[in-house]
Short mmCIF file of N, CA and C in Angstrom, two decimals:
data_model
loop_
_atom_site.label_atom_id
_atom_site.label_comp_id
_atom_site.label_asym_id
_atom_site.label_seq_id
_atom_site.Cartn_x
_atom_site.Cartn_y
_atom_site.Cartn_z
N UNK A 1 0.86 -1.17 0.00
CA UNK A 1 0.00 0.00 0.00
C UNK A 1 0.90 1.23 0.00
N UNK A 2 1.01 2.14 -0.61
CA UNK A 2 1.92 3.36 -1.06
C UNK A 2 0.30 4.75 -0.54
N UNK A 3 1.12 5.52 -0.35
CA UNK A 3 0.31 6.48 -0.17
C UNK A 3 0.75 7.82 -0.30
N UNK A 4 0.75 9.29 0.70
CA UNK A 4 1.13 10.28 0.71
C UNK A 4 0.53 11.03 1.86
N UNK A 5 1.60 12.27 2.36
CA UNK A 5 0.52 12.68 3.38
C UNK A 5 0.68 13.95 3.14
N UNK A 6 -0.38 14.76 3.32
CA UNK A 6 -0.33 16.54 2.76
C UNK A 6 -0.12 17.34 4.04
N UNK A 7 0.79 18.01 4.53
CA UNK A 7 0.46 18.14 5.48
C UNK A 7 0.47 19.76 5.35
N UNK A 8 -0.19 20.51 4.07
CA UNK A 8 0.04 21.32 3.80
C UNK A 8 -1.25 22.47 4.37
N UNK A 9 -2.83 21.59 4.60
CA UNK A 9 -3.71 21.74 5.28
C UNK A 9 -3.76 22.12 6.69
N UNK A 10 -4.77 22.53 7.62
CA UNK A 10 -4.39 22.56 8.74
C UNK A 10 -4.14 21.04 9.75
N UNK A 11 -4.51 20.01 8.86
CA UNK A 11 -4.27 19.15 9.75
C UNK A 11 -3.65 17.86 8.43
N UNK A 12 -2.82 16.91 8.90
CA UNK A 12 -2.26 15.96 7.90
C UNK A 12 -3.23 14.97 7.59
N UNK A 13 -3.46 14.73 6.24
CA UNK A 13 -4.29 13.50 5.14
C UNK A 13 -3.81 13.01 5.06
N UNK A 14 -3.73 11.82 4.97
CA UNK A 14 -3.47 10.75 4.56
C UNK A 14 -4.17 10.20 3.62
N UNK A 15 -3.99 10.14 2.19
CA UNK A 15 -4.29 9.78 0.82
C UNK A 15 -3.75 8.21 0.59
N UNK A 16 -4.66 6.99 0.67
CA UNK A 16 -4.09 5.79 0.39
C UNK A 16 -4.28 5.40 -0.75
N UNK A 17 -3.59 4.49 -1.78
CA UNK A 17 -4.24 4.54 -3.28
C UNK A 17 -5.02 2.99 -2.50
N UNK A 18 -6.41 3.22 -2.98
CA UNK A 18 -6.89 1.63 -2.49
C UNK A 18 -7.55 0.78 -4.17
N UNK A 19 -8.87 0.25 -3.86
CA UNK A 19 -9.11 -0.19 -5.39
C UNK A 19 -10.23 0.29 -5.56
N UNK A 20 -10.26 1.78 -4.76
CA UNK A 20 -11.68 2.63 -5.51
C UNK A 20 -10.69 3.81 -5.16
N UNK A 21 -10.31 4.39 -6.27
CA UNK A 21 -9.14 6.08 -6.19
C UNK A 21 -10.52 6.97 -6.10
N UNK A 22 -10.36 8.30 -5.48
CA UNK A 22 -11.33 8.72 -5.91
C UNK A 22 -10.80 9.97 -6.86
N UNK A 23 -11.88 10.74 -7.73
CA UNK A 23 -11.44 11.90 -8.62
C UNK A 23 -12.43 12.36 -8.27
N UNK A 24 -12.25 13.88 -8.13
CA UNK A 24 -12.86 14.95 -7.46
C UNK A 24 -13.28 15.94 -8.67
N UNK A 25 -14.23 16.58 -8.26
CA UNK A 25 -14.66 17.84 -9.40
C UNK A 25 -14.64 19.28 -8.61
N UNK A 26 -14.69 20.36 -9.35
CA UNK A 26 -14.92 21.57 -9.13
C UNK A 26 -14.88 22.38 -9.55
N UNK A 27 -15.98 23.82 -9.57
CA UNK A 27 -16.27 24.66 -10.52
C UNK A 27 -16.16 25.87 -9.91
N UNK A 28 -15.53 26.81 -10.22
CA UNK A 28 -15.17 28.29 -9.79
C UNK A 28 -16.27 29.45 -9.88
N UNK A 29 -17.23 29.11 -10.71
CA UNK A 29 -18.25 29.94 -10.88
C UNK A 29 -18.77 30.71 -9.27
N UNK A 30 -18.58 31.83 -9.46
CA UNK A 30 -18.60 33.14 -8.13
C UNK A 30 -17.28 32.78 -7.12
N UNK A 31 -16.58 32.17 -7.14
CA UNK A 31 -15.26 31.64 -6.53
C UNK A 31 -14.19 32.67 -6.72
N UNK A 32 -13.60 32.30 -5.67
CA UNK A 32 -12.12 33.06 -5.56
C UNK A 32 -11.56 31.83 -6.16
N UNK A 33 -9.59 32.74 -6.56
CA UNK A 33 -9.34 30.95 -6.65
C UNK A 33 -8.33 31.19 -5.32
N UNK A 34 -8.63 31.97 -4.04
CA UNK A 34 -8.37 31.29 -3.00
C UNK A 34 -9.40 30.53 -1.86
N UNK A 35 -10.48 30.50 -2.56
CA UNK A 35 -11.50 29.86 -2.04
C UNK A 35 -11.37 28.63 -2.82
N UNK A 36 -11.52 28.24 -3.91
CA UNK A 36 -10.80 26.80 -4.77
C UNK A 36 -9.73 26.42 -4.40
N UNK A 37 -8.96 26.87 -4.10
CA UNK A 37 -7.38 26.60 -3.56
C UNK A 37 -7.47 25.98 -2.02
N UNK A 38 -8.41 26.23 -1.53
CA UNK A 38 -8.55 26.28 0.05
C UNK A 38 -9.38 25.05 -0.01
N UNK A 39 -10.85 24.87 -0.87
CA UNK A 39 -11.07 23.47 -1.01
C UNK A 39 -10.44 22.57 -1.77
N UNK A 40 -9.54 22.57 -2.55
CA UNK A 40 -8.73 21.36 -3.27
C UNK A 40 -7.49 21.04 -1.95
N UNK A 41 -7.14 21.78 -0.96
CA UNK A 41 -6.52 21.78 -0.06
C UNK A 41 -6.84 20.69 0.69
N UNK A 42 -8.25 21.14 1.18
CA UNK A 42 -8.78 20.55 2.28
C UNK A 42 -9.04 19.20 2.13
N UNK A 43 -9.06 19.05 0.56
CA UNK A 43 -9.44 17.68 0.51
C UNK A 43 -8.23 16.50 -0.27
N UNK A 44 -7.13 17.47 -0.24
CA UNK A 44 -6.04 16.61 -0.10
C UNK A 44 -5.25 16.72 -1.66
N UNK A 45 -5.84 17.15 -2.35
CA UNK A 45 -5.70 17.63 -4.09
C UNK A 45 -4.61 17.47 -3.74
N UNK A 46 -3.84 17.25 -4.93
CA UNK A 46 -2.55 17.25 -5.17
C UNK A 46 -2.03 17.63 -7.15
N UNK A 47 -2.79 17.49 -7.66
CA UNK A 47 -2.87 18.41 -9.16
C UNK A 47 -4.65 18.58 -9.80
N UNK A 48 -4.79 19.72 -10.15
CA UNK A 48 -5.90 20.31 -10.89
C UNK A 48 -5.97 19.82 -12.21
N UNK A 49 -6.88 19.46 -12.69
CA UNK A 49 -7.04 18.74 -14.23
C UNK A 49 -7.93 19.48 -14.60
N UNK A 50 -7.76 20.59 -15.67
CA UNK A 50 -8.51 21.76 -16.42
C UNK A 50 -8.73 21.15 -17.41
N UNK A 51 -10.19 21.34 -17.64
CA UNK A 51 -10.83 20.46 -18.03
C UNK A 51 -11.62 20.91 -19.17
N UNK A 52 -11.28 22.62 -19.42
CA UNK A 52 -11.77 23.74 -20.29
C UNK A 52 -10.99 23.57 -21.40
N UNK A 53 -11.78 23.83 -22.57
CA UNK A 53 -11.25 23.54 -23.86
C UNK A 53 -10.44 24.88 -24.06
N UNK A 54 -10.50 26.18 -23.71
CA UNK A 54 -9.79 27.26 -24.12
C UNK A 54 -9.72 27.41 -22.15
N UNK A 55 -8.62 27.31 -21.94
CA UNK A 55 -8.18 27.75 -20.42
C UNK A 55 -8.37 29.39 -20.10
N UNK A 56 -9.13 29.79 -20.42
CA UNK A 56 -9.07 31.88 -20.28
C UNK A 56 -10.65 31.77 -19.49
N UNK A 57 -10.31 33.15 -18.53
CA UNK A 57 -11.54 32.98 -17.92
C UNK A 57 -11.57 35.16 -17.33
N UNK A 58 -12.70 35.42 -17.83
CA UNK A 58 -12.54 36.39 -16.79
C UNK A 58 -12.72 37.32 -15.52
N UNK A 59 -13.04 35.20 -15.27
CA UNK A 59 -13.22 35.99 -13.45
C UNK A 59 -11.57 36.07 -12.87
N UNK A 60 -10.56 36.85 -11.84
CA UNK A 60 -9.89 36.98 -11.76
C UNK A 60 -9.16 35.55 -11.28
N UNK A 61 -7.62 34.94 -11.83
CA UNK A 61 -7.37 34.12 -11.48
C UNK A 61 -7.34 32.63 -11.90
N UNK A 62 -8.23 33.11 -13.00
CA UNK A 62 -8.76 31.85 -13.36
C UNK A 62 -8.62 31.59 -15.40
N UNK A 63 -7.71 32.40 -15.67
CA UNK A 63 -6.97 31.94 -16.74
C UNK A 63 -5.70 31.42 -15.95
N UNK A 64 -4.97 30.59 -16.83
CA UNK A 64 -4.48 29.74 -17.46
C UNK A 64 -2.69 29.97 -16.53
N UNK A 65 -2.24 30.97 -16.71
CA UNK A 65 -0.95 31.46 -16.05
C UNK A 65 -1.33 31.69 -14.59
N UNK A 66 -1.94 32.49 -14.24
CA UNK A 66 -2.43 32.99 -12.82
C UNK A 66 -3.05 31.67 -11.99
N UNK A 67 -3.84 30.74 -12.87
CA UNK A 67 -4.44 29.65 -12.37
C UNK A 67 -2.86 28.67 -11.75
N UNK A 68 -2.21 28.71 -12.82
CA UNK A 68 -1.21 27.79 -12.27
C UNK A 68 -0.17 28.10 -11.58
N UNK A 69 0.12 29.49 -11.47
CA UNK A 69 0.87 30.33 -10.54
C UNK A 69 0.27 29.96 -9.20
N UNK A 70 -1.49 30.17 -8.66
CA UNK A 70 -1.62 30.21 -7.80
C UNK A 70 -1.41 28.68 -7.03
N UNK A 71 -1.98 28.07 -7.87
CA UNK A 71 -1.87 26.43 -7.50
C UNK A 71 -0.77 25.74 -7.17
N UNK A 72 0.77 26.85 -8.01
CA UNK A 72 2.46 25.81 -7.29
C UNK A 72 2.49 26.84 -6.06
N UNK A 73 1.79 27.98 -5.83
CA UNK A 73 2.38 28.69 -4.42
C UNK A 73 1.64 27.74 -3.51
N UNK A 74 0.48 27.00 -3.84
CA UNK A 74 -0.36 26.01 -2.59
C UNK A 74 0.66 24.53 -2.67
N UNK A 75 1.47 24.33 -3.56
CA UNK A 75 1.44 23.17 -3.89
C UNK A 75 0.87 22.02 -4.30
N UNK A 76 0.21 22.53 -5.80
CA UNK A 76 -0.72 21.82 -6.30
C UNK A 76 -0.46 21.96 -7.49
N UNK A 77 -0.48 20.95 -8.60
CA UNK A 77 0.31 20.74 -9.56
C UNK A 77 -0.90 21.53 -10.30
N UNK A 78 -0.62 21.39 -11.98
CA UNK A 78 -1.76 21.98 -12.64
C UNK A 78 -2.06 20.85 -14.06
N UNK A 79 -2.46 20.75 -14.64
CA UNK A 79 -2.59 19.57 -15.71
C UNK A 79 -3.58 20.43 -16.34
N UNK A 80 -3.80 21.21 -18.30
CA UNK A 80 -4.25 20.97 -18.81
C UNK A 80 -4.91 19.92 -20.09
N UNK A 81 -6.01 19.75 -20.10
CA UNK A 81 -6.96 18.75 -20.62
C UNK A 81 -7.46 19.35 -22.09
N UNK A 82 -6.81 19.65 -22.77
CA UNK A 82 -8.21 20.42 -24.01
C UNK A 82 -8.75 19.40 -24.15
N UNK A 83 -8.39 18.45 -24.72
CA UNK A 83 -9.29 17.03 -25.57
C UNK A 83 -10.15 16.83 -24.80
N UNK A 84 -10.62 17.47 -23.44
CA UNK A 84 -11.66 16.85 -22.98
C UNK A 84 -12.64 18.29 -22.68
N UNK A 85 -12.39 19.12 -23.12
CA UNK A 85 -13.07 20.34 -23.14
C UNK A 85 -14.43 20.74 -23.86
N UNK A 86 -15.41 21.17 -23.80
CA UNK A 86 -16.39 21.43 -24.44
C UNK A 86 -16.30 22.25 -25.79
N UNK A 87 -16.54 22.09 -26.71
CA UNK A 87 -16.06 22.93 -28.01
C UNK A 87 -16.96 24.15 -28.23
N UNK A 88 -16.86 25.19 -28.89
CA UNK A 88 -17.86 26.25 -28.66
C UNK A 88 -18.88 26.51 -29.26
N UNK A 89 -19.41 25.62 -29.60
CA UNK A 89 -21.18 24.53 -29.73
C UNK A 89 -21.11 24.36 -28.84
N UNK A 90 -20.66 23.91 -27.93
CA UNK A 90 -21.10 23.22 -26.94
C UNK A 90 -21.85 24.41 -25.48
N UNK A 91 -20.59 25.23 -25.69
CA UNK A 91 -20.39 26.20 -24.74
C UNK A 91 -21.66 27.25 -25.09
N UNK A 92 -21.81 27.34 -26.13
CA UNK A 92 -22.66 28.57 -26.41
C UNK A 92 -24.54 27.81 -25.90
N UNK A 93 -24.79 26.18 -26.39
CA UNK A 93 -25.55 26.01 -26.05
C UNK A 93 -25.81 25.81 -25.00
N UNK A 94 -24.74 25.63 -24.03
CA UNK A 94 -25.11 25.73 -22.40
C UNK A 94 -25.84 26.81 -21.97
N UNK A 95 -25.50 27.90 -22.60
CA UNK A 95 -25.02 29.55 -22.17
C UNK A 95 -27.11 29.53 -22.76
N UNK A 96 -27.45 28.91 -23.64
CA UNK A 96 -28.80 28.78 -23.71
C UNK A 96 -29.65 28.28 -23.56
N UNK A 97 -29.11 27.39 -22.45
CA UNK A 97 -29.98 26.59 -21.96
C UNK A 97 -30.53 25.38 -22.15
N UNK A 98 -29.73 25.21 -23.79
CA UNK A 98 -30.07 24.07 -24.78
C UNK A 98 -29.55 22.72 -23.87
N UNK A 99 -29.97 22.41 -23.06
CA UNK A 99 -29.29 20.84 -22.28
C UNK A 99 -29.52 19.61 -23.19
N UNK A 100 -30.47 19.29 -24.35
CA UNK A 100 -30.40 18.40 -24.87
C UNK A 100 -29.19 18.23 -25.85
N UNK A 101 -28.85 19.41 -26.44
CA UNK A 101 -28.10 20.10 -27.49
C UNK A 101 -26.34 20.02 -26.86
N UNK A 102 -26.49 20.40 -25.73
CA UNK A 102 -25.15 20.50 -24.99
C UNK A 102 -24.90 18.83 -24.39
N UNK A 103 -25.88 18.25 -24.11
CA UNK A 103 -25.35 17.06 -23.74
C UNK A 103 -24.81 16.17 -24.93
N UNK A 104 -25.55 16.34 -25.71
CA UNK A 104 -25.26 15.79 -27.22
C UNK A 104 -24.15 15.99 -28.05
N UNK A 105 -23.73 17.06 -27.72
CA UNK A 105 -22.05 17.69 -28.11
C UNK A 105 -21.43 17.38 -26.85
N UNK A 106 -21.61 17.38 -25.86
CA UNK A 106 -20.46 16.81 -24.87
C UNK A 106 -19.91 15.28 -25.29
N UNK A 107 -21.17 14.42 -25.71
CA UNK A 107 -20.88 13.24 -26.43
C UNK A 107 -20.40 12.75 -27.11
N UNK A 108 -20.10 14.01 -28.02
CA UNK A 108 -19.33 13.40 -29.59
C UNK A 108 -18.14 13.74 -29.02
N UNK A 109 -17.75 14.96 -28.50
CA UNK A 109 -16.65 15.62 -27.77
C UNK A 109 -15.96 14.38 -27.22
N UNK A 110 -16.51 13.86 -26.67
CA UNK A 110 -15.81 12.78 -25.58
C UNK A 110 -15.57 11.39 -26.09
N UNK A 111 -16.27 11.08 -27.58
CA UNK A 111 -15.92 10.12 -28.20
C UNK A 111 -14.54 10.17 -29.97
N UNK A 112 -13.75 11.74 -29.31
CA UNK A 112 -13.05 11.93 -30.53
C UNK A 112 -11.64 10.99 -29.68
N UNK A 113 -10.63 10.78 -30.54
CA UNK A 113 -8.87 10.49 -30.61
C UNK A 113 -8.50 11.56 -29.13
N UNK A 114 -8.91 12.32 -29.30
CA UNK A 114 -8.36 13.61 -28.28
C UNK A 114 -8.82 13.45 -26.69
N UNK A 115 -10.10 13.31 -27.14
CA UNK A 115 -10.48 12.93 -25.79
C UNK A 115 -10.07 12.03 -25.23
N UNK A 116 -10.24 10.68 -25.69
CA UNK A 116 -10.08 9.55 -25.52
C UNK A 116 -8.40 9.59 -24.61
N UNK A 117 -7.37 10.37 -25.47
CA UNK A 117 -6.09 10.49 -24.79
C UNK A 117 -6.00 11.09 -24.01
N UNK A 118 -7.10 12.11 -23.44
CA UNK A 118 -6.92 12.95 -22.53
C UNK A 118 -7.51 12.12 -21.32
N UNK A 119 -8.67 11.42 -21.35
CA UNK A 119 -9.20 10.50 -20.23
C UNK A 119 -8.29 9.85 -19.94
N UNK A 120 -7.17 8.99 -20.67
CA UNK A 120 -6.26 8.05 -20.45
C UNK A 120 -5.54 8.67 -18.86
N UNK A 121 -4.99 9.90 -20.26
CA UNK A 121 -4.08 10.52 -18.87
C UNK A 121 -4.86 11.41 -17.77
N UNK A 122 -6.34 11.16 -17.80
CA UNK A 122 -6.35 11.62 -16.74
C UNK A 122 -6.40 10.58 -15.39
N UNK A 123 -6.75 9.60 -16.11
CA UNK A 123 -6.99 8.20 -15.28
C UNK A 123 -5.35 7.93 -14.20
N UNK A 124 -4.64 8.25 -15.49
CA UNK A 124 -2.82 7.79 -15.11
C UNK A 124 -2.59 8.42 -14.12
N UNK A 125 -3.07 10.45 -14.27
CA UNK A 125 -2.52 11.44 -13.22
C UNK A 125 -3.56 11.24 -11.91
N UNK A 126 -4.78 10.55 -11.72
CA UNK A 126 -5.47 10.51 -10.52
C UNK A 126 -4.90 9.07 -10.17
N UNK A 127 -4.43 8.20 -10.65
CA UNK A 127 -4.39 7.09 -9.93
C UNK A 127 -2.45 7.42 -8.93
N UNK A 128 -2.26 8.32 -9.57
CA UNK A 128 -1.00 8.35 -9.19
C UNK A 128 -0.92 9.18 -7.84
N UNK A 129 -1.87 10.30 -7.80
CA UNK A 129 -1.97 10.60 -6.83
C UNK A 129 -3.39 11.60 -6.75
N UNK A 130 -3.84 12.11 -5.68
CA UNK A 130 -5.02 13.03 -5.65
C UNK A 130 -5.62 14.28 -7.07
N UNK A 131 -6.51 14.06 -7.45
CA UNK A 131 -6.90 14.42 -8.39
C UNK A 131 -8.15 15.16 -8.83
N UNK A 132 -8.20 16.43 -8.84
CA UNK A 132 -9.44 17.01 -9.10
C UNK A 132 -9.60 17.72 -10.66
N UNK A 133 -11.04 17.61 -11.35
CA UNK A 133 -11.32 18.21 -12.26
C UNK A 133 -11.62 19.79 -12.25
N UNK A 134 -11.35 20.70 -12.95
CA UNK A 134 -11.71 21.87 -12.75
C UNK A 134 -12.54 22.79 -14.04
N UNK A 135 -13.61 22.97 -13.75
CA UNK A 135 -14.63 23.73 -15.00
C UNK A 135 -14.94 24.85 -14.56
N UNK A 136 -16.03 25.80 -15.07
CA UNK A 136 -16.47 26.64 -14.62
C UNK A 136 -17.79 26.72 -13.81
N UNK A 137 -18.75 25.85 -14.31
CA UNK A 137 -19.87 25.99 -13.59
C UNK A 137 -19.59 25.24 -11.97
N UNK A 138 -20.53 25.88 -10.78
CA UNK A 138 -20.37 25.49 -9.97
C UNK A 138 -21.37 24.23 -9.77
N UNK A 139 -22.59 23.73 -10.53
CA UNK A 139 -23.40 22.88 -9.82
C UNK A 139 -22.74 22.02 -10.92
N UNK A 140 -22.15 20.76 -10.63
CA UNK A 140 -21.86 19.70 -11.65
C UNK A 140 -22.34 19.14 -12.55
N UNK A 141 -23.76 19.15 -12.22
CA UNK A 141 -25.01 18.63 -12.73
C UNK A 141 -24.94 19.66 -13.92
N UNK A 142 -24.88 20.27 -14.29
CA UNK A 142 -25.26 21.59 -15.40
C UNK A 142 -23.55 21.55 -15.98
N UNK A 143 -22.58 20.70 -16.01
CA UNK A 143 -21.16 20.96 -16.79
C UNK A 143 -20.45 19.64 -16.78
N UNK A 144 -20.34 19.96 -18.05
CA UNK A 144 -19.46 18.78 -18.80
C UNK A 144 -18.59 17.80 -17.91
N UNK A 145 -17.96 18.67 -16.78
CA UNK A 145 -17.26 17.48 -16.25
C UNK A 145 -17.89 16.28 -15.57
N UNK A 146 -19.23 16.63 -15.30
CA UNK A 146 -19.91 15.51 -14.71
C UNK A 146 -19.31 14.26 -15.92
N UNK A 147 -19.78 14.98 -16.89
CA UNK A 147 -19.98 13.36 -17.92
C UNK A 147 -18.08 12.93 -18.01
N UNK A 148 -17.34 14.21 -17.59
CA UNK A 148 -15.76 13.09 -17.57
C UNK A 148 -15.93 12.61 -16.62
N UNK A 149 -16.26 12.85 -14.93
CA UNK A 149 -16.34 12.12 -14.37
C UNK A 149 -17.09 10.83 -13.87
N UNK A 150 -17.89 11.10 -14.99
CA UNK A 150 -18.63 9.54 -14.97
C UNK A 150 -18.02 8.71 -15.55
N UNK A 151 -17.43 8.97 -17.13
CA UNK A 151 -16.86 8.55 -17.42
C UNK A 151 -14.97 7.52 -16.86
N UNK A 152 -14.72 8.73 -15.77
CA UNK A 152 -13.92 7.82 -15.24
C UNK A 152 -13.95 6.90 -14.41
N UNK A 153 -15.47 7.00 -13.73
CA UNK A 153 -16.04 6.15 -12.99
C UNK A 153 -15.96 4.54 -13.80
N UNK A 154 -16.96 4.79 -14.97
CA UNK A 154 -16.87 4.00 -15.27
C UNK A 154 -15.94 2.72 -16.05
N UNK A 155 -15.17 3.53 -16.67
CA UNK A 155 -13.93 3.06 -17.49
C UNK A 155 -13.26 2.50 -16.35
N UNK A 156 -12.61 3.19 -15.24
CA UNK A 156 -11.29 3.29 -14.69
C UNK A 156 -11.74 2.70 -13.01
N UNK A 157 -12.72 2.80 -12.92
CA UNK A 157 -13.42 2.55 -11.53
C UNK A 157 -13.03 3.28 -10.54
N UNK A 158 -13.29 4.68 -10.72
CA UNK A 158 -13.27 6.14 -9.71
C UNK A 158 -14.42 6.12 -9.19
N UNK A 159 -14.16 6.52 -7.48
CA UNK A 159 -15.20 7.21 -6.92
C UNK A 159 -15.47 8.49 -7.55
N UNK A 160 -16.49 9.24 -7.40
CA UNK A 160 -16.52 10.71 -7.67
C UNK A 160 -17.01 11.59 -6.98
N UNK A 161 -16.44 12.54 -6.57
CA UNK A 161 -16.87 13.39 -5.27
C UNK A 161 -16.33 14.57 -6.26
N UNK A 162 -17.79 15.77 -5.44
CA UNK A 162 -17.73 16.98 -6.01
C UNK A 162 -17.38 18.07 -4.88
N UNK A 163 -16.32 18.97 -4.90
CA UNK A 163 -16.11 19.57 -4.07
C UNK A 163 -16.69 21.04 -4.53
N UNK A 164 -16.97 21.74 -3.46
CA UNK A 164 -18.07 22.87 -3.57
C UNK A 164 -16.69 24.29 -2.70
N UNK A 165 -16.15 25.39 -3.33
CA UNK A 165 -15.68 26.21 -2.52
C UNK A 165 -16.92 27.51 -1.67
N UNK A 166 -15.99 27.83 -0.57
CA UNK A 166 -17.03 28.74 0.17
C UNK A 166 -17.24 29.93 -1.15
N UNK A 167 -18.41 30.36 -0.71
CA UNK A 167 -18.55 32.05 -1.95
C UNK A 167 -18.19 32.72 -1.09
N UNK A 168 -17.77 34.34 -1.48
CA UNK A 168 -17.73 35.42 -0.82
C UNK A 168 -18.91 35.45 0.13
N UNK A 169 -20.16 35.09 -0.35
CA UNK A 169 -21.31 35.47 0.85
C UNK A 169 -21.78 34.18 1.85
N UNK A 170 -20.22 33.76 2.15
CA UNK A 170 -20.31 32.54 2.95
C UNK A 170 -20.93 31.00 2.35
N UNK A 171 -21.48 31.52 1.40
CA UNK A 171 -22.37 29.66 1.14
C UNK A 171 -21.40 29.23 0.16
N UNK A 172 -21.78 27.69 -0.27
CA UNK A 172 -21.15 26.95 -0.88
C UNK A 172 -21.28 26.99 -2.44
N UNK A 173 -19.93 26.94 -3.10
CA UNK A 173 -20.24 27.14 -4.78
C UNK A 173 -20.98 25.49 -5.52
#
């Protein structure tokens, strides 16, 4: 049994690899990313798997340089994913509400060469050690990564747990 311990939190984890790993999700939407930083912390993260097809964002923090700046000052690795990103069909029909339309392009999305290599390695970088997905929306249910993380459920046999950061007005993202 190999493991790791973070003791970078206020108190030390202990992360065991057993024969259910788990992979974690999370979405920044109204988030700091020291409120994301503080829950990928808490729960033992050890690299971010961006999971956005174009990494730019403009809530503060949350493009692509700044994202991964903030994440080696926590000690938390960073991993981008395009191949597993939503394409902008996809994105625009979220943005309208189209859920039949957006689930339907998340589908093909996830059945190209690209994807397919990007699940691989994402399977490789969570089994190796703590592992969270990172999108924009905060309820999982409403963003693409649900369906990677089902998907790694199912392929790879991941638990899946969704981590929620505090908002500025105290509640959970």
């Amino acid at each position: 049994m190999s493991g790791h311990v973070d003791t970078a939190g206020s108190r030390a984890k202990l992360w065991v690899m057993t024969d259910t790993p788990t992979i974690w999700t999370i979405g920044y939407e109204k988030a700091s990313q020291d409120s994301v930083i503080a829950a990928l912390r808490a729960a033992g993260v050890r690299t971010l798997l961006d999971v956005r097809e174009l990494p730019l964002s403009r809530r503060a923090g949350f493009s692509k340089s700044p994202l991964r700046a903030g994440l080696a000052e926590a000690g938390i690795g960073y991993v981008h994913l395009k191949g597993l990103g939503t394409p902008a069909e996809g994105r625009m029909a979220g943005r309208m509400h189209d859920h039949e339309r957006f689930w339907a392009i998340v589908e093909r999305r996830m059945e190209t060469p690209e994807a397919e290599a990007d699940l691989q390695r994402a399977a490789a970088i969570a089994r190796e050690e703590p592992a969270c997905l990172l999108c924009v929306e905060a309820d999982p249910h409403v963003c693409h990564r649900l369906r990677v993380a089902q998907l790694l459920a199912e392929r790879f046999g991941f638990a899946v747990e969704h981590l929620h950061p505090v908002l500025p007005d105290g509640a959970r993202g």
